[in-house]
Amino acid sequence: MSIGDLVTLMRGGVLQIVILSAPILGAAIIVGLIVAIFQATTSIQEQTLSFVPKLFAILAVLALLGAWMFATLREYTFTIFEMIGNMGR
């Protein structure tokens, strides 16, 4: 296995991490921003008010996109195992 193959493998792994985590992080950021604006306008400084909506948003994104995330990760894992099998030849 050459250095180029390793760089491609690492780049693919980092790209998979970014693709799989982006929807979850995006939902948490958007909900956090909305709650922060709401807290600033109403002067409510309750800590659980920022935590609970983010938790529900993350769970909703996982419920909606969980199957796609697992399918994408499975395909990447199969690709890695095929590469390992081809290295022995």
PDB file of C-alpha atoms in Angstrom:
ATOM      1  CA  MET A   1       0.000   0.000   0.000  1.00  0.00           C
ATOM      2  CA  SER A   2       1.488   3.296  -1.072  1.00  0.00           C
ATOM      3  CA  ILE A   3       1.455   6.641   0.671  1.00  0.00           C
ATOM      4  CA  GLY A   4      -1.140   7.885  -1.821  1.00  0.00           C
ATOM      5  CA  ASP A   5      -3.492   5.059  -0.859  1.00  0.00           C
ATOM      6  CA  LEU A   6      -3.093   5.894   2.820  1.00  0.00           C
ATOM      7  CA  VAL A   7      -3.754   9.585   2.170  1.00  0.00           C
ATOM      8  CA  THR A   8      -6.874   8.686   0.183  1.00  0.00           C
ATOM      9  CA  LEU A   9      -8.019   6.367   2.967  1.00  0.00           C
ATOM     10  CA  MET A  10      -7.512   9.013   5.658  1.00  0.00           C
ATOM     11  CA  ARG A  11      -9.187  11.704   3.544  1.00  0.00           C
ATOM     12  CA  GLY A  12     -12.182   9.428   3.023  1.00  0.00           C
ATOM     13  CA  GLY A  13     -12.405   8.744   6.768  1.00  0.00           C
ATOM     14  CA  VAL A  14     -12.326  12.423   7.675  1.00  0.00           C
ATOM     15  CA  LEU A  15     -14.905  13.179   4.974  1.00  0.00           C
ATOM     16  CA  GLN A  16     -17.205  10.468   6.356  1.00  0.00           C
ATOM     17  CA  ILE A  17     -16.908  11.948   9.841  1.00  0.00           C
ATOM     18  CA  VAL A  18     -17.795  15.413   8.551  1.00  0.00           C
ATOM     19  CA  ILE A  19     -20.716  14.163   6.454  1.00  0.00           C
ATOM     20  CA  LEU A  20     -22.189  12.052   9.265  1.00  0.00           C
ATOM     21  CA  SER A  21     -21.808  14.652  12.008  1.00  0.00           C
ATOM     22  CA  ALA A  22     -22.877  17.744  10.032  1.00  0.00           C
ATOM     23  CA  PRO A  23     -26.680  17.235  10.275  1.00  0.00           C
ATOM     24  CA  ILE A  24     -26.538  16.631  14.032  1.00  0.00           C
ATOM     25  CA  LEU A  25     -24.249  19.566  14.710  1.00  0.00           C
ATOM     26  CA  GLY A  26     -26.229  21.809  12.367  1.00  0.00           C
ATOM     27  CA  ALA A  27     -29.492  21.051  14.150  1.00  0.00           C
ATOM     28  CA  ALA A  28     -27.901  21.681  17.551  1.00  0.00           C
ATOM     29  CA  ILE A  29     -26.421  24.987  16.399  1.00  0.00           C
ATOM     30  CA  ILE A  30     -29.672  26.226  14.855  1.00  0.00           C
ATOM     31  CA  VAL A  31     -31.776  25.282  17.873  1.00  0.00           C
ATOM     32  CA  GLY A  32     -29.166  26.737  20.231  1.00  0.00           C
ATOM     33  CA  LEU A  33     -29.165  30.008  18.327  1.00  0.00           C
ATOM     34  CA  ILE A  34     -32.972  30.222  18.359  1.00  0.00           C
ATOM     35  CA  VAL A  35     -33.082  29.496  22.096  1.00  0.00           C
ATOM     36  CA  ALA A  36     -30.308  32.026  22.789  1.00  0.00           C
ATOM     37  CA  ILE A  37     -32.195  34.716  20.902  1.00  0.00           C
ATOM     38  CA  PHE A  38     -35.379  33.814  22.789  1.00  0.00           C
ATOM     39  CA  GLN A  39     -33.537  33.958  26.120  1.00  0.00           C
ATOM     40  CA  ALA A  40     -31.961  37.308  25.259  1.00  0.00           C
ATOM     41  CA  THR A  41     -35.271  38.890  24.276  1.00  0.00           C
ATOM     42  CA  THR A  42     -37.217  37.614  27.295  1.00  0.00           C
ATOM     43  CA  SER A  43     -34.397  37.809  29.904  1.00  0.00           C
ATOM     44  CA  ILE A  44     -35.028  34.193  30.923  1.00  0.00           C
ATOM     45  CA  GLN A  45     -31.737  32.614  32.004  1.00  0.00           C
ATOM     46  CA  GLU A  46     -32.832  29.065  32.725  1.00  0.00           C
ATOM     47  CA  GLN A  47     -30.084  26.545  31.901  1.00  0.00           C
ATOM     48  CA  THR A  48     -32.411  23.674  31.027  1.00  0.00           C
ATOM     49  CA  LEU A  49     -34.172  25.877  28.491  1.00  0.00           C
ATOM     50  CA  SER A  50     -31.129  25.660  26.240  1.00  0.00           C
ATOM     51  CA  PHE A  51     -30.350  21.985  26.882  1.00  0.00           C
ATOM     52  CA  VAL A  52     -33.702  20.249  26.429  1.00  0.00           C
ATOM     53  CA  PRO A  53     -34.601  21.664  22.970  1.00  0.00           C
ATOM     54  CA  LYS A  54     -31.126  20.798  21.667  1.00  0.00           C
ATOM     55  CA  LEU A  55     -31.520  17.252  22.970  1.00  0.00           C
ATOM     56  CA  PHE A  56     -34.897  16.857  21.263  1.00  0.00           C
ATOM     57  CA  ALA A  57     -33.551  18.330  18.012  1.00  0.00           C
ATOM     58  CA  ILE A  58     -30.606  15.930  18.010  1.00  0.00           C
ATOM     59  CA  LEU A  59     -32.880  12.966  18.715  1.00  0.00           C
ATOM     60  CA  ALA A  60     -35.210  14.043  15.899  1.00  0.00           C
ATOM     61  CA  VAL A  61     -32.319  14.305  13.429  1.00  0.00           C
ATOM     62  CA  LEU A  62     -31.051  10.879  14.491  1.00  0.00           C
ATOM     63  CA  ALA A  63     -34.546   9.424  14.074  1.00  0.00           C
ATOM     64  CA  LEU A  64     -34.923  10.945  10.608  1.00  0.00           C
ATOM     65  CA  LEU A  65     -31.415  10.374   9.266  1.00  0.00           C
ATOM     66  CA  GLY A  66     -30.219   7.426  11.349  1.00  0.00           C
ATOM     67  CA  ALA A  67     -30.852   4.830   8.650  1.00  0.00           C
ATOM     68  CA  TRP A  68     -28.987   6.893   6.064  1.00  0.00           C
ATOM     69  CA  MET A  69     -26.081   7.426   8.477  1.00  0.00           C
ATOM     70  CA  PHE A  70     -25.757   3.730   9.235  1.00  0.00           C
ATOM     71  CA  ALA A  71     -26.005   2.805   5.536  1.00  0.00           C
ATOM     72  CA  THR A  72     -23.270   5.302   4.651  1.00  0.00           C
ATOM     73  CA  LEU A  73     -21.039   4.039   7.442  1.00  0.00           C
ATOM     74  CA  ARG A  74     -21.671   0.425   6.406  1.00  0.00           C
ATOM     75  CA  GLU A  75     -20.658   1.137   2.815  1.00  0.00           C
ATOM     76  CA  TYR A  76     -17.481   2.857   3.967  1.00  0.00           C
ATOM     77  CA  THR A  77     -16.679  -0.070   6.264  1.00  0.00           C
ATOM     78  CA  PHE A  78     -17.185  -2.561   3.417  1.00  0.00           C
ATOM     79  CA  THR A  79     -14.844  -0.474   1.273  1.00  0.00           C
ATOM     80  CA  ILE A  80     -12.196  -0.545   4.016  1.00  0.00           C
ATOM     81  CA  PHE A  81     -12.503  -4.321   4.423  1.00  0.00           C
ATOM     82  CA  GLU A  82     -12.234  -4.820   0.656  1.00  0.00           C
ATOM     83  CA  MET A  83      -9.055  -2.756   0.673  1.00  0.00           C
ATOM     84  CA  ILE A  84      -7.659  -4.885   3.487  1.00  0.00           C
ATOM     85  CA  GLY A  85      -8.509  -8.044   1.533  1.00  0.00           C
ATOM     86  CA  ASN A  86      -6.823  -6.688  -1.581  1.00  0.00           C
ATOM     87  CA  MET A  87      -3.645  -5.834   0.338  1.00  0.00           C
ATOM     88  CA  GLY A  88      -3.005  -9.532   1.025  1.00  0.00           C
ATOM     89  CA  ARG A  89      -2.958 -10.389  -2.667  1.00  0.00           C
TER      90      ARG A  89
END
